[in-house]
PDB file of C-alpha atoms in Angstrom:
ATOM      1  CA  MET A   5     -16.975   5.476  -5.512  1.00  0.00           C
ATOM      2  CA  ALA A   6     -15.262   6.731  -2.368  1.00  0.00           C
ATOM      3  CA  THR A   7     -11.817   8.255  -2.486  1.00  0.00           C
ATOM      4  CA  LEU A   8      -8.810   6.124  -1.639  1.00  0.00           C
ATOM      5  CA  PRO A   9      -6.246   7.849   0.596  1.00  0.00           C
ATOM      6  CA  ILE A  10      -2.681   7.262  -0.507  1.00  0.00           C
ATOM      7  CA  THR A  11       0.597   8.999   0.272  1.00  0.00           C
ATOM      8  CA  LYS A  12       2.495  10.817  -2.451  1.00  0.00           C
ATOM      9  CA  ARG A  13       5.185   8.103  -2.289  1.00  0.00           C
ATOM     10  CA  GLY A  14       2.548   5.361  -2.606  1.00  0.00           C
ATOM     11  CA  ALA A  15       1.007   7.019  -5.672  1.00  0.00           C
ATOM     12  CA  GLU A  16       4.428   7.272  -7.302  1.00  0.00           C
ATOM     13  CA  ILE A  17       5.033   3.559  -6.660  1.00  0.00           C
ATOM     14  CA  LEU A  18       1.679   2.655  -8.254  1.00  0.00           C
ATOM     15  CA  LYS A  19       2.394   4.910 -11.254  1.00  0.00           C
ATOM     16  CA  ALA A  20       5.794   3.271 -11.715  1.00  0.00           C
ATOM     17  CA  GLU A  21       4.228  -0.200 -11.592  1.00  0.00           C
ATOM     18  CA  LEU A  22       1.588   0.878 -14.115  1.00  0.00           C
ATOM     19  CA  HIS A  23       4.304   2.175 -16.450  1.00  0.00           C
ATOM     20  CA  GLN A  24       6.256  -1.090 -16.076  1.00  0.00           C
ATOM     21  CA  LEU A  25       3.150  -3.138 -16.895  1.00  0.00           C
ATOM     22  CA  LYS A  26       2.147  -1.060 -19.921  1.00  0.00           C
ATOM     23  CA  ALA A  27       5.595  -0.412 -21.378  1.00  0.00           C
ATOM     24  CA  PHE A  28       7.291  -3.768 -20.773  1.00  0.00           C
ATOM     25  CA  GLU A  29       5.052  -6.536 -19.426  1.00  0.00           C
ATOM     26  CA  ARG A  30       2.142  -6.093 -21.853  1.00  0.00           C
ATOM     27  CA  PRO A  31       4.356  -6.085 -25.009  1.00  0.00           C
ATOM     28  CA  ALA A  32       6.318  -9.101 -23.712  1.00  0.00           C
ATOM     29  CA  VAL A  33       3.093 -11.068 -23.184  1.00  0.00           C
ATOM     30  CA  ILE A  34       1.830 -10.116 -26.651  1.00  0.00           C
ATOM     31  CA  ASN A  35       5.109 -11.383 -28.152  1.00  0.00           C
ATOM     32  CA  ALA A  36       4.889 -14.614 -26.143  1.00  0.00           C
ATOM     33  CA  ILE A  37       1.345 -15.212 -27.395  1.00  0.00           C
ATOM     34  CA  ALA A  38       2.432 -14.553 -30.990  1.00  0.00           C
ATOM     35  CA  GLU A  39       5.360 -16.967 -30.664  1.00  0.00           C
ATOM     36  CA  ALA A  40       3.167 -19.659 -29.136  1.00  0.00           C
ATOM     37  CA  ARG A  41       0.568 -19.203 -31.903  1.00  0.00           C
ATOM     38  CA  ALA A  42       3.273 -19.661 -34.510  1.00  0.00           C
ATOM     39  CA  GLN A  43       3.953 -23.145 -33.128  1.00  0.00           C
ATOM     40  CA  GLY A  44       0.663 -24.419 -34.504  1.00  0.00           C
ATOM     41  CA  ASP A  45      -2.026 -26.415 -32.655  1.00  0.00           C
ATOM     42  CA  LEU A  46      -3.237 -24.227 -29.774  1.00  0.00           C
ATOM     43  CA  SER A  47      -5.312 -26.943 -28.089  1.00  0.00           C
ATOM     44  CA  GLU A  48      -2.228 -28.669 -26.664  1.00  0.00           C
ATOM     45  CA  ASN A  49       0.121 -25.696 -26.489  1.00  0.00           C
ATOM     46  CA  ALA A  50       1.187 -25.091 -22.874  1.00  0.00           C
ATOM     47  CA  GLU A  51       3.195 -21.977 -23.770  1.00  0.00           C
ATOM     48  CA  TYR A  52       0.099 -20.421 -25.322  1.00  0.00           C
ATOM     49  CA  GLU A  53      -2.021 -21.181 -22.237  1.00  0.00           C
ATOM     50  CA  ALA A  54       0.666 -19.784 -19.922  1.00  0.00           C
ATOM     51  CA  ALA A  55       0.993 -16.613 -22.001  1.00  0.00           C
ATOM     52  CA  LYS A  56      -2.797 -16.124 -22.047  1.00  0.00           C
ATOM     53  CA  ASP A  57      -2.916 -16.588 -18.253  1.00  0.00           C
ATOM     54  CA  LYS A  58      -0.141 -14.028 -17.812  1.00  0.00           C
ATOM     55  CA  GLN A  59      -1.957 -11.649 -20.152  1.00  0.00           C
ATOM     56  CA  GLY A  60      -5.076 -11.937 -17.993  1.00  0.00           C
ATOM     57  CA  PHE A  61      -3.052 -11.154 -14.879  1.00  0.00           C
ATOM     58  CA  VAL A  62      -1.266  -8.169 -16.463  1.00  0.00           C
ATOM     59  CA  GLU A  63      -4.464  -6.667 -17.879  1.00  0.00           C
ATOM     60  CA  GLY A  64      -6.271  -7.193 -14.565  1.00  0.00           C
ATOM     61  CA  ARG A  65      -3.489  -5.501 -12.614  1.00  0.00           C
ATOM     62  CA  ILE A  66      -3.449  -2.565 -15.074  1.00  0.00           C
ATOM     63  CA  GLN A  67      -7.193  -2.097 -14.580  1.00  0.00           C
ATOM     64  CA  GLU A  68      -6.826  -2.377 -10.796  1.00  0.00           C
ATOM     65  CA  ILE A  69      -4.064   0.247 -10.613  1.00  0.00           C
ATOM     66  CA  GLU A  70      -5.849   2.622 -13.016  1.00  0.00           C
ATOM     67  CA  GLY A  71      -9.010   2.288 -10.926  1.00  0.00           C
ATOM     68  CA  LYS A  72      -7.158   3.040  -7.695  1.00  0.00           C
ATOM     69  CA  LEU A  73      -5.329   6.031  -9.165  1.00  0.00           C
ATOM     70  CA  SER A  74      -8.590   7.427 -10.571  1.00  0.00           C
ATOM     71  CA  VAL A  75     -10.114   7.634  -7.072  1.00  0.00           C
ATOM     72  CA  ALA A  76      -6.886   8.320  -5.177  1.00  0.00           C
ATOM     73  CA  GLN A  77      -6.697  11.209  -2.766  1.00  0.00           C
ATOM     74  CA  ILE A  78      -2.960  11.842  -2.776  1.00  0.00           C
ATOM     75  CA  ILE A  79      -1.691  13.155   0.551  1.00  0.00           C
ATOM     76  CA  ASP A  80       1.783  14.572   1.025  1.00  0.00           C
ATOM     77  CA  PRO A  81       2.629  14.129   4.745  1.00  0.00           C
ATOM     78  CA  SER A  82       5.168  16.979   4.627  1.00  0.00           C
ATOM     79  CA  GLU A  83       2.369  19.428   3.740  1.00  0.00           C
ATOM     80  CA  LEU A  84       0.084  18.365   6.597  1.00  0.00           C
ATOM     81  CA  ASP A  85      -0.693  20.641   9.515  1.00  0.00           C
ATOM     82  CA  ALA A  86      -2.941  18.718  11.885  1.00  0.00           C
ATOM     83  CA  GLY A  87      -1.911  20.581  15.018  1.00  0.00           C
ATOM     84  CA  GLY A  88       0.085  17.693  16.452  1.00  0.00           C
ATOM     85  CA  ARG A  89      -2.703  15.129  15.988  1.00  0.00           C
ATOM     86  CA  VAL A  90      -2.208  11.757  14.350  1.00  0.00           C
ATOM     87  CA  VAL A  91      -3.812  11.713  10.889  1.00  0.00           C
ATOM     88  CA  PHE A  92      -3.330   9.751   7.670  1.00  0.00           C
ATOM     89  CA  GLY A  93       0.276  10.011   6.498  1.00  0.00           C
ATOM     90  CA  THR A  94       1.800  10.930   9.853  1.00  0.00           C
ATOM     91  CA  THR A  95       4.714   9.094  11.380  1.00  0.00           C
ATOM     92  CA  VAL A  96       4.148   8.211  15.024  1.00  0.00           C
ATOM     93  CA  GLU A  97       6.688   7.194  17.650  1.00  0.00           C
ATOM     94  CA  LEU A  98       5.117   4.948  20.280  1.00  0.00           C
ATOM     95  CA  GLU A  99       6.187   3.323  23.521  1.00  0.00           C
ATOM     96  CA  ASP A 100       4.542   0.138  24.749  1.00  0.00           C
ATOM     97  CA  GLU A 101       3.478   0.861  28.338  1.00  0.00           C
ATOM     98  CA  ASP A 102       4.057  -2.745  29.459  1.00  0.00           C
ATOM     99  CA  THR A 103       7.416  -3.525  27.869  1.00  0.00           C
ATOM    100  CA  GLY A 104       8.891  -0.062  27.278  1.00  0.00           C
ATOM    101  CA  GLU A 105       9.574  -1.110  23.668  1.00  0.00           C
ATOM    102  CA  LYS A 106       9.628   1.809  21.239  1.00  0.00           C
ATOM    103  CA  VAL A 107       8.225   1.507  17.719  1.00  0.00           C
ATOM    104  CA  THR A 108       7.705   3.945  14.871  1.00  0.00           C
ATOM    105  CA  TYR A 109       4.829   3.647  12.392  1.00  0.00           C
ATOM    106  CA  GLN A 110       3.638   5.677   9.450  1.00  0.00           C
ATOM    107  CA  ILE A 111      -0.085   5.477   8.719  1.00  0.00           C
ATOM    108  CA  VAL A 112      -0.544   4.741   5.002  1.00  0.00           C
ATOM    109  CA  GLY A 113      -3.031   3.322   2.501  1.00  0.00           C
ATOM    110  CA  GLU A 114      -3.639  -0.390   2.147  1.00  0.00           C
ATOM    111  CA  ASP A 115      -1.453  -0.771  -0.970  1.00  0.00           C
ATOM    112  CA  GLU A 116       1.523   0.765   0.807  1.00  0.00           C
ATOM    113  CA  ALA A 117       1.271  -1.109   4.107  1.00  0.00           C
ATOM    114  CA  ASP A 118       4.295  -3.180   5.136  1.00  0.00           C
ATOM    115  CA  ILE A 119       4.645  -3.727   8.865  1.00  0.00           C
ATOM    116  CA  LYS A 120       8.306  -4.750   8.467  1.00  0.00           C
ATOM    117  CA  LEU A 121       9.002  -1.244   7.166  1.00  0.00           C
ATOM    118  CA  GLY A 122       6.832   0.413   9.821  1.00  0.00           C
ATOM    119  CA  LEU A 123       4.049   1.230   7.353  1.00  0.00           C
ATOM    120  CA  VAL A 124       0.616   0.417   8.835  1.00  0.00           C
ATOM    121  CA  ASN A 125      -2.665   0.309   6.946  1.00  0.00           C
ATOM    122  CA  ILE A 126      -5.100   3.117   7.822  1.00  0.00           C
ATOM    123  CA  ASN A 127      -7.741   0.406   8.419  1.00  0.00           C
ATOM    124  CA  SER A 128      -5.614  -1.620  10.849  1.00  0.00           C
ATOM    125  CA  PRO A 129      -6.503  -1.734  14.557  1.00  0.00           C
ATOM    126  CA  VAL A 130      -3.275   0.103  15.440  1.00  0.00           C
ATOM    127  CA  ALA A 131      -3.936   2.977  13.028  1.00  0.00           C
ATOM    128  CA  ARG A 132      -7.596   3.290  14.028  1.00  0.00           C
ATOM    129  CA  ALA A 133      -6.557   3.515  17.687  1.00  0.00           C
ATOM    130  CA  LEU A 134      -3.974   6.215  16.901  1.00  0.00           C
ATOM    131  CA  ILE A 135      -6.047   8.534  14.675  1.00  0.00           C
ATOM    132  CA  GLY A 136      -6.782  11.777  16.501  1.00  0.00           C
ATOM    133  CA  LYS A 137      -4.294  11.183  19.317  1.00  0.00           C
ATOM    134  CA  GLU A 138      -1.588  13.687  20.273  1.00  0.00           C
ATOM    135  CA  GLU A 139       1.793  13.477  22.003  1.00  0.00           C
ATOM    136  CA  GLY A 140       1.315  12.160  25.536  1.00  0.00           C
ATOM    137  CA  ASP A 141      -1.983  10.410  24.753  1.00  0.00           C
ATOM    138  CA  VAL A 142      -2.377   6.677  25.272  1.00  0.00           C
ATOM    139  CA  ALA A 143      -3.850   4.491  22.540  1.00  0.00           C
ATOM    140  CA  GLU A 144      -5.387   1.139  23.407  1.00  0.00           C
ATOM    141  CA  VAL A 145      -5.080  -1.485  20.698  1.00  0.00           C
ATOM    142  CA  GLN A 146      -6.891  -4.803  20.724  1.00  0.00           C
ATOM    143  CA  ALA A 147      -4.165  -7.111  19.433  1.00  0.00           C
ATOM    144  CA  PRO A 148      -4.353 -10.891  18.931  1.00  0.00           C
ATOM    145  CA  GLY A 149      -2.348 -11.304  22.156  1.00  0.00           C
ATOM    146  CA  GLY A 150      -4.692  -9.072  24.146  1.00  0.00           C
ATOM    147  CA  LEU A 151      -5.052  -5.370  24.882  1.00  0.00           C
ATOM    148  CA  ARG A 152      -1.896  -3.308  24.286  1.00  0.00           C
ATOM    149  CA  ARG A 153      -1.411   0.254  25.486  1.00  0.00           C
ATOM    150  CA  TYR A 154       0.887   2.595  23.590  1.00  0.00           C
ATOM    151  CA  GLU A 155       1.899   6.090  24.643  1.00  0.00           C
ATOM    152  CA  VAL A 156       2.291   8.515  21.748  1.00  0.00           C
ATOM    153  CA  VAL A 157       5.846   9.830  22.189  1.00  0.00           C
ATOM    154  CA  ALA A 158       6.059  11.979  19.039  1.00  0.00           C
ATOM    155  CA  VAL A 159       4.064  12.844  15.914  1.00  0.00           C
ATOM    156  CA  HIS A 160       5.930  13.792  12.717  1.00  0.00           C
ATOM    157  CA  TYR A 161       4.656  15.083   9.384  1.00  0.00           C
ATOM    158  CA  LYS A 162       7.395  14.032   6.967  1.00  0.00           C
TER     159      LYS A 162
END
Protein backbone atom coordinates (compact mmCIF):
# COMPACT_ATOMS: atom_id res chain seq x y z
CA MET A 1 0.00 0.00 0.00
CA ALA A 2 1.21 3.51 -0.80
CA THR A 3 2.19 5.91 1.93
CA LEU A 4 -0.30 8.51 3.10
CA PRO A 5 1.19 11.99 3.60
CA ILE A 6 0.00 13.66 6.77
CA THR A 7 1.28 16.61 8.79
CA LYS A 8 2.59 16.09 12.30
CA ARG A 9 -0.47 17.94 13.64
CA GLY A 10 -2.81 15.73 11.59
CA ALA A 11 -1.16 12.55 12.92
CA GLU A 12 -1.54 13.80 16.48
CA ILE A 13 -5.25 14.48 15.88
CA LEU A 14 -5.76 10.95 14.51
CA LYS A 15 -3.85 9.44 17.45
CA ALA A 16 -6.01 11.40 19.89
CA GLU A 17 -9.19 10.21 18.17
CA LEU A 18 -7.92 6.62 18.26
CA HIS A 19 -7.21 6.92 21.99
CA GLN A 20 -10.69 8.38 22.58
CA LEU A 21 -12.31 5.52 20.66
CA LYS A 22 -10.33 2.77 22.40
CA ALA A 23 -10.31 4.18 25.92
CA PHE A 24 -13.83 5.62 26.16
CA GLU A 25 -16.13 4.86 23.22
CA ARG A 26 -15.43 1.12 22.96
CA PRO A 27 -15.98 0.42 26.71
CA ALA A 28 -19.15 2.56 26.70
CA VAL A 29 -20.58 0.57 23.77
CA ILE A 30 -19.70 -2.73 25.46
CA ASN A 31 -21.55 -1.57 28.60
CA ALA A 32 -24.55 -0.47 26.54
CA ILE A 33 -24.71 -3.87 24.84
CA ALA A 34 -24.48 -5.63 28.21
CA GLU A 35 -27.27 -3.48 29.65
CA ALA A 36 -29.49 -4.07 26.63
CA ARG A 37 -28.85 -7.84 26.82
CA ALA A 38 -29.90 -7.83 30.46
CA GLN A 39 -33.33 -6.55 29.42
CA GLY A 40 -34.20 -9.90 27.89
CA ASP A 41 -35.63 -10.57 24.41
CA LEU A 42 -33.09 -9.25 21.89
CA SER A 43 -35.34 -9.65 18.84
CA GLU A 44 -37.39 -6.57 19.73
CA ASN A 45 -34.80 -4.64 21.71
CA ALA A 46 -34.10 -1.29 20.03
CA GLU A 47 -31.39 -0.36 22.54
CA TYR A 48 -29.51 -3.54 21.71
CA GLU A 49 -29.72 -2.87 17.95
CA ALA A 50 -28.58 0.73 18.43
CA ALA A 51 -25.65 -0.35 20.61
CA LYS A 52 -24.61 -3.01 18.07
CA ASP A 53 -24.77 -0.41 15.27
CA LYS A 54 -22.63 1.98 17.30
CA GLN A 55 -20.18 -0.83 18.03
CA GLY A 56 -19.84 -1.49 14.30
CA PHE A 57 -19.15 2.18 13.66
CA VAL A 58 -16.58 2.47 16.49
CA GLU A 59 -14.73 -0.70 15.48
CA GLY A 60 -14.74 0.37 11.82
CA ARG A 61 -13.34 3.79 12.66
CA ILE A 62 -10.63 2.23 14.87
CA GLN A 63 -9.58 -0.02 11.98
CA GLU A 64 -9.64 2.92 9.55
CA ILE A 65 -7.45 5.12 11.76
CA GLU A 66 -5.01 2.29 12.57
CA GLY A 67 -4.72 1.55 8.85
CA LYS A 68 -4.02 5.19 8.00
CA LEU A 69 -1.45 5.58 10.77
CA SER A 70 0.31 2.37 9.70
CA VAL A 71 0.99 3.81 6.22
CA ALA A 72 1.33 7.45 7.26
CA GLN A 73 4.32 9.46 6.16
CA ILE A 74 4.39 12.10 8.88
CA ILE A 75 5.74 15.43 7.65
CA ASP A 76 6.65 18.27 9.96
CA PRO A 77 6.36 21.49 7.89
CA SER A 78 8.78 23.33 10.19
CA GLU A 79 11.55 20.87 9.24
CA LEU A 80 11.05 21.25 5.48
CA ASP A 81 13.62 22.91 3.26
CA ALA A 82 12.23 22.92 -0.27
CA GLY A 83 14.14 25.97 -1.45
CA GLY A 84 11.10 28.24 -1.50
CA ARG A 85 8.95 25.82 -3.53
CA VAL A 86 5.43 24.82 -2.57
CA VAL A 87 5.38 21.23 -1.28
CA PHE A 88 3.14 19.17 1.00
CA GLY A 89 2.77 20.87 4.38
CA THR A 90 3.70 24.38 3.24
CA THR A 91 1.56 27.40 3.93
CA VAL A 92 1.04 29.56 0.85
CA GLU A 93 -0.15 33.15 0.63
CA LEU A 94 -1.95 33.80 -2.66
CA GLU A 95 -3.47 36.78 -4.43
CA ASP A 96 -6.28 36.33 -6.93
CA GLU A 97 -5.15 38.18 -10.07
CA ASP A 98 -8.71 39.19 -11.01
CA THR A 99 -10.10 40.37 -7.67
CA GLY A 100 -6.94 41.16 -5.69
CA GLU A 101 -8.34 39.01 -2.86
CA LYS A 102 -5.64 37.48 -0.67
CA VAL A 103 -5.99 33.97 0.77
CA THR A 104 -3.71 31.71 2.77
CA TYR A 105 -3.76 27.91 2.45
CA GLN A 106 -1.79 25.09 3.99
CA ILE A 107 -1.48 21.96 1.86
CA VAL A 108 -2.41 18.95 4.02
CA GLY A 109 -3.62 15.35 3.81
CA GLU A 110 -7.22 14.48 3.05
CA ASP A 111 -8.14 13.76 6.70
CA GLU A 112 -6.94 17.20 7.77
CA ALA A 113 -8.51 19.27 5.00
CA ASP A 114 -10.93 22.01 6.07
CA ILE A 115 -11.26 24.88 3.63
CA LYS A 116 -12.84 27.10 6.30
CA LEU A 117 -9.58 26.85 8.25
CA GLY A 118 -7.43 27.31 5.14
CA LEU A 119 -6.39 23.65 5.04
CA VAL A 120 -6.57 22.26 1.48
CA ASN A 121 -6.33 18.61 0.49
CA ILE A 122 -3.13 17.68 -1.38
CA ASN A 123 -5.37 16.12 -4.07
CA SER A 124 -7.51 19.23 -4.60
CA PRO A 125 -7.22 21.24 -7.82
CA VAL A 126 -5.82 24.22 -5.90
CA ALA A 127 -3.07 22.20 -4.23
CA ARG A 128 -2.14 20.37 -7.43
CA ALA A 129 -1.81 23.71 -9.23
CA LEU A 130 0.41 25.10 -6.45
CA ILE A 131 2.85 22.19 -5.98
CA GLY A 132 6.29 23.15 -7.26
CA LYS A 133 5.53 26.87 -7.58
CA GLU A 134 7.67 29.57 -5.97
CA GLU A 135 7.08 33.16 -4.85
CA GLY A 136 6.11 35.27 -7.85
CA ASP A 137 4.82 32.31 -9.88
CA VAL A 138 1.23 32.21 -11.11
CA ALA A 139 -0.90 29.11 -10.57
CA GLU A 140 -3.91 28.48 -12.77
CA VAL A 141 -6.74 26.62 -11.08
CA GLN A 142 -9.74 25.20 -12.88
CA ALA A 143 -12.52 26.06 -10.44
CA PRO A 144 -16.26 25.37 -10.81
CA GLY A 145 -16.73 29.05 -11.72
CA GLY A 146 -14.03 28.94 -14.40
CA LEU A 147 -10.28 29.41 -14.59
CA ARG A 148 -8.76 31.31 -11.64
CA ARG A 149 -5.23 32.69 -11.58
CA TYR A 150 -3.40 33.08 -8.29
CA GLU A 151 -0.03 34.72 -7.77
CA VAL A 152 2.10 33.06 -5.10
CA VAL A 153 2.90 35.94 -2.72
CA ALA A 154 4.76 33.96 -0.03
CA VAL A 155 5.68 30.38 0.89
CA HIS A 156 6.11 29.46 4.58
CA TYR A 157 7.33 26.26 6.22
CA LYS A 158 5.71 26.40 9.65
